[in-house]
């Protein structure tokens, strides 16, 4: 089964906002991939004679309190933020998709237990739950990624469960059951492929959310630790100088905002293209 047919692809191409999001995300990937060649300075190199300098010809986005080039740290930070986004979403997918599929397909006690567990997790605000997980596991970038990934699991469980419930009584599924196809094959070969469109749309949106939450953890000092150039950590390091050197926090904030916006535009475009009800 083709995930994106020609009609959906044409719909995506006509969505100018989605194209803007795609172009920005591709550009961000290129910047992250070639960071050592693009960054004008070493992101860890200090220069105590040029601390908290505003944007200039030598330092295009200025320097921080240790004289490090803000632009170079943002460029290297793109690597970290994208890695956080994709690994966190991967954790949510690996756990949430099969659990949601099994819950929706079998129903009964399995579904009740699973959904009550999801209800408990979703009763906490996402950021608060991530903070609790990091507090238990310990401070650090890896634990922050795991925490954000765990927080996204209930979303995938609910999404996949709902899709499976709407598909499992279709004729092709009943026919597969009638000829004796194993239930695991029915779930993962016949049902889940029809759930890929909403999963992909949710994943594209979730990457932006994961980057935002990870930046929040970094800002609170629970994620990446100094001197790692993670966008949230850069924001946290510059908040004490927001009145005298606002560029230290302004540019990382803009980077976070544009990245999340780019993934949101992509997600909205994929939703419009892949959902027949949303097509013009």
mmCIF file of C-alpha atoms in Angstrom, residues 32-197:
data_model
loop_
_atom_site.group_PDB
_atom_site.id
_atom_site.type_symbol
_atom_site.label_atom_id
_atom_site.label_comp_id
_atom_site.label_asym_id
_atom_site.label_seq_id
_atom_site.Cartn_x
_atom_site.Cartn_y
_atom_site.Cartn_z
ATOM 1 C CA UNK A 32 22.989 20.401 11.531
ATOM 2 C CA UNK A 33 24.741 17.919 9.240
ATOM 3 C CA UNK A 34 27.422 20.356 8.102
ATOM 4 C CA UNK A 35 27.722 22.275 11.369
ATOM 5 C CA UNK A 36 31.551 21.958 11.555
ATOM 6 C CA UNK A 37 31.846 23.593 8.122
ATOM 7 C CA UNK A 38 29.135 26.239 8.580
ATOM 8 C CA UNK A 39 29.807 27.454 12.129
ATOM 9 C CA UNK A 40 32.182 30.440 12.024
ATOM 10 C CA UNK A 41 33.689 29.664 15.443
ATOM 11 C CA UNK A 42 34.206 26.812 17.877
ATOM 12 C CA UNK A 43 30.991 26.696 19.972
ATOM 13 C CA UNK A 44 33.009 25.858 23.091
ATOM 14 C CA UNK A 45 35.794 28.429 22.605
ATOM 15 C CA UNK A 46 35.678 31.184 25.215
ATOM 16 C CA UNK A 47 36.854 34.756 24.693
ATOM 17 C CA UNK A 48 36.812 36.694 27.947
ATOM 18 C CA UNK A 49 37.744 39.917 26.160
ATOM 19 C CA UNK A 50 34.478 39.842 24.163
ATOM 20 C CA UNK A 51 31.813 38.745 26.622
ATOM 21 C CA UNK A 52 28.186 39.738 26.065
ATOM 22 C CA UNK A 53 29.016 41.577 22.863
ATOM 23 C CA UNK A 54 26.126 42.435 20.567
ATOM 24 C CA UNK A 55 25.914 41.297 16.953
ATOM 25 C CA UNK A 56 28.931 42.396 14.918
ATOM 26 C CA UNK A 57 30.843 41.468 11.770
ATOM 27 C CA UNK A 58 32.997 38.994 13.720
ATOM 28 C CA UNK A 59 30.164 37.588 15.843
ATOM 29 C CA UNK A 60 27.019 37.816 13.725
ATOM 30 C CA UNK A 61 24.654 37.036 16.612
ATOM 31 C CA UNK A 62 26.892 38.304 19.406
ATOM 32 C CA UNK A 63 28.573 36.444 22.251
ATOM 33 C CA UNK A 64 27.424 35.024 25.578
ATOM 34 C CA UNK A 65 28.710 35.633 29.095
ATOM 35 C CA UNK A 66 31.830 33.554 28.399
ATOM 36 C CA UNK A 67 32.556 35.128 25.039
ATOM 37 C CA UNK A 68 31.344 32.140 23.018
ATOM 38 C CA UNK A 69 29.826 32.779 19.598
ATOM 39 C CA UNK A 70 26.022 32.543 19.860
ATOM 40 C CA UNK A 71 25.573 31.697 16.166
ATOM 41 C CA UNK A 72 27.996 28.777 16.330
ATOM 42 C CA UNK A 73 26.318 27.428 19.444
ATOM 43 C CA UNK A 74 22.905 27.670 17.763
ATOM 44 C CA UNK A 75 24.192 25.812 14.702
ATOM 45 C CA UNK A 76 25.593 22.986 16.808
ATOM 46 C CA UNK A 77 22.488 23.098 18.976
ATOM 47 C CA UNK A 78 20.397 22.221 15.918
ATOM 48 C CA UNK A 79 22.057 18.793 15.945
ATOM 49 C CA UNK A 80 21.096 18.215 19.549
ATOM 50 C CA UNK A 81 17.525 19.468 19.212
ATOM 51 C CA UNK A 82 16.804 17.396 16.096
ATOM 52 C CA UNK A 83 18.318 14.326 17.737
ATOM 53 C CA UNK A 84 16.144 14.876 20.803
ATOM 54 C CA UNK A 85 13.034 15.272 18.664
ATOM 55 C CA UNK A 86 13.519 12.145 16.589
ATOM 56 C CA UNK A 87 14.710 9.857 19.393
ATOM 57 C CA UNK A 88 11.871 10.959 21.672
ATOM 58 C CA UNK A 89 9.296 10.314 18.950
ATOM 59 C CA UNK A 90 10.931 6.963 18.185
ATOM 60 C CA UNK A 91 10.467 5.936 21.829
ATOM 61 C CA UNK A 92 6.808 6.908 21.664
ATOM 62 C CA UNK A 93 6.328 4.988 18.413
ATOM 63 C CA UNK A 94 8.129 1.830 19.504
ATOM 64 C CA UNK A 95 6.073 1.531 22.684
ATOM 65 C CA UNK A 96 2.812 3.307 21.880
ATOM 66 C CA UNK A 97 1.993 1.828 18.454
ATOM 67 C CA UNK A 98 2.050 -1.892 19.364
ATOM 68 C CA UNK A 99 0.384 -1.297 22.738
ATOM 69 C CA UNK A 100 -2.369 0.761 21.135
ATOM 70 C CA UNK A 101 -2.860 -1.808 18.371
ATOM 71 C CA UNK A 102 -3.140 -4.704 20.812
ATOM 72 C CA UNK A 103 -5.451 -2.726 23.102
ATOM 73 C CA UNK A 104 -7.799 -1.810 20.278
ATOM 74 C CA UNK A 105 -7.790 -5.220 18.619
ATOM 75 C CA UNK A 106 -8.370 -7.432 21.651
ATOM 76 C CA UNK A 107 -10.438 -5.100 23.820
ATOM 77 C CA UNK A 108 -11.749 -6.556 27.091
ATOM 78 C CA UNK A 109 -9.531 -6.518 30.161
ATOM 79 C CA UNK A 110 -6.406 -5.723 28.141
ATOM 80 C CA UNK A 111 -8.053 -2.597 26.783
ATOM 81 C CA UNK A 112 -9.429 -1.558 30.176
ATOM 82 C CA UNK A 113 -6.070 -1.912 31.946
ATOM 83 C CA UNK A 114 -4.207 -0.162 29.149
ATOM 84 C CA UNK A 115 -6.599 2.759 28.948
ATOM 85 C CA UNK A 116 -6.676 3.297 32.697
ATOM 86 C CA UNK A 117 -2.880 3.447 32.650
ATOM 87 C CA UNK A 118 -3.085 5.972 29.823
ATOM 88 C CA UNK A 119 -5.652 7.991 31.775
ATOM 89 C CA UNK A 120 -3.278 8.179 34.736
ATOM 90 C CA UNK A 121 -0.383 9.372 32.553
ATOM 91 C CA UNK A 122 -2.511 11.928 30.726
ATOM 92 C CA UNK A 123 -3.841 13.292 34.023
ATOM 93 C CA UNK A 124 -0.451 14.984 34.462
ATOM 94 C CA UNK A 125 0.541 17.944 32.287
ATOM 95 C CA UNK A 126 3.175 16.774 29.809
ATOM 96 C CA UNK A 127 5.975 18.996 31.086
ATOM 97 C CA UNK A 128 5.243 18.145 34.719
ATOM 98 C CA UNK A 129 5.355 14.424 33.946
ATOM 99 C CA UNK A 130 8.662 14.874 32.097
ATOM 100 C CA UNK A 131 10.093 16.744 35.100
ATOM 101 C CA UNK A 132 8.993 13.949 37.442
ATOM 102 C CA UNK A 133 10.605 11.299 35.211
ATOM 103 C CA UNK A 134 13.868 13.237 34.980
ATOM 104 C CA UNK A 135 13.845 13.767 38.744
ATOM 105 C CA UNK A 136 13.580 9.994 39.217
ATOM 106 C CA UNK A 137 16.067 8.985 36.507
ATOM 107 C CA UNK A 138 18.562 11.791 37.018
ATOM 108 C CA UNK A 139 19.501 15.008 35.253
ATOM 109 C CA UNK A 140 21.044 14.772 31.795
ATOM 110 C CA UNK A 141 20.418 14.966 28.066
ATOM 111 C CA UNK A 142 19.816 11.239 27.570
ATOM 112 C CA UNK A 143 17.352 11.036 30.449
ATOM 113 C CA UNK A 144 15.583 14.140 29.128
ATOM 114 C CA UNK A 145 15.107 12.422 25.751
ATOM 115 C CA UNK A 146 13.774 9.310 27.443
ATOM 116 C CA UNK A 147 11.430 11.370 29.615
ATOM 117 C CA UNK A 148 10.000 13.260 26.639
ATOM 118 C CA UNK A 149 9.618 9.963 24.773
ATOM 119 C CA UNK A 150 7.728 8.388 27.669
ATOM 120 C CA UNK A 151 5.414 11.390 27.872
ATOM 121 C CA UNK A 152 4.487 10.917 24.192
ATOM 122 C CA UNK A 153 3.556 7.230 24.595
ATOM 123 C CA UNK A 154 -0.081 7.788 25.739
ATOM 124 C CA UNK A 155 -0.758 9.952 22.686
ATOM 125 C CA UNK A 156 0.277 7.154 20.335
ATOM 126 C CA UNK A 157 -1.626 4.529 22.304
ATOM 127 C CA UNK A 158 -4.846 6.528 22.048
ATOM 128 C CA UNK A 159 -4.293 7.387 18.390
ATOM 129 C CA UNK A 160 -3.541 3.836 17.249
ATOM 130 C CA UNK A 161 -6.269 2.318 19.407
ATOM 131 C CA UNK A 162 -8.866 4.581 17.841
ATOM 132 C CA UNK A 163 -7.664 3.761 14.332
ATOM 133 C CA UNK A 164 -7.665 0.025 15.034
ATOM 134 C CA UNK A 165 -11.197 0.166 16.464
ATOM 135 C CA UNK A 166 -12.422 1.777 13.240
ATOM 136 C CA UNK A 167 -10.667 -0.806 11.038
ATOM 137 C CA UNK A 168 -10.855 -4.150 12.825
ATOM 138 C CA UNK A 169 -14.465 -4.807 11.782
ATOM 139 C CA UNK A 170 -13.817 -4.116 8.089
ATOM 140 C CA UNK A 171 -14.518 -6.879 5.593
ATOM 141 C CA UNK A 172 -10.870 -7.592 4.750
ATOM 142 C CA UNK A 173 -10.051 -8.106 8.454
ATOM 143 C CA UNK A 174 -13.027 -10.442 8.937
ATOM 144 C CA UNK A 175 -12.000 -12.347 5.820
ATOM 145 C CA UNK A 176 -8.470 -12.774 7.175
ATOM 146 C CA UNK A 177 -9.889 -14.116 10.439
ATOM 147 C CA UNK A 178 -12.198 -16.490 8.551
ATOM 148 C CA UNK A 179 -9.361 -18.144 6.631
ATOM 149 C CA UNK A 180 -7.341 -18.648 9.818
ATOM 150 C CA UNK A 181 -4.702 -15.923 9.564
ATOM 151 C CA UNK A 182 -2.878 -15.481 12.856
ATOM 152 C CA UNK A 183 -4.007 -12.528 14.939
ATOM 153 C CA UNK A 184 -0.497 -11.066 15.152
ATOM 154 C CA UNK A 185 -0.296 -11.096 11.346
ATOM 155 C CA UNK A 186 -3.710 -9.448 11.088
ATOM 156 C CA UNK A 187 -2.663 -6.681 13.484
ATOM 157 C CA UNK A 188 0.749 -5.871 12.065
ATOM 158 C CA UNK A 189 0.278 -6.739 8.395
ATOM 159 C CA UNK A 190 -3.358 -5.980 7.644
ATOM 160 C CA UNK A 191 -4.480 -3.341 10.165
ATOM 161 C CA UNK A 192 -1.457 -1.213 11.088
ATOM 162 C CA UNK A 193 -0.580 -0.288 7.465
ATOM 163 C CA UNK A 194 -3.964 1.439 7.297
ATOM 164 C CA UNK A 195 -3.072 3.431 10.420
ATOM 165 C CA UNK A 196 0.169 4.861 9.045
ATOM 166 C CA UNK A 197 -1.275 8.151 7.806
#
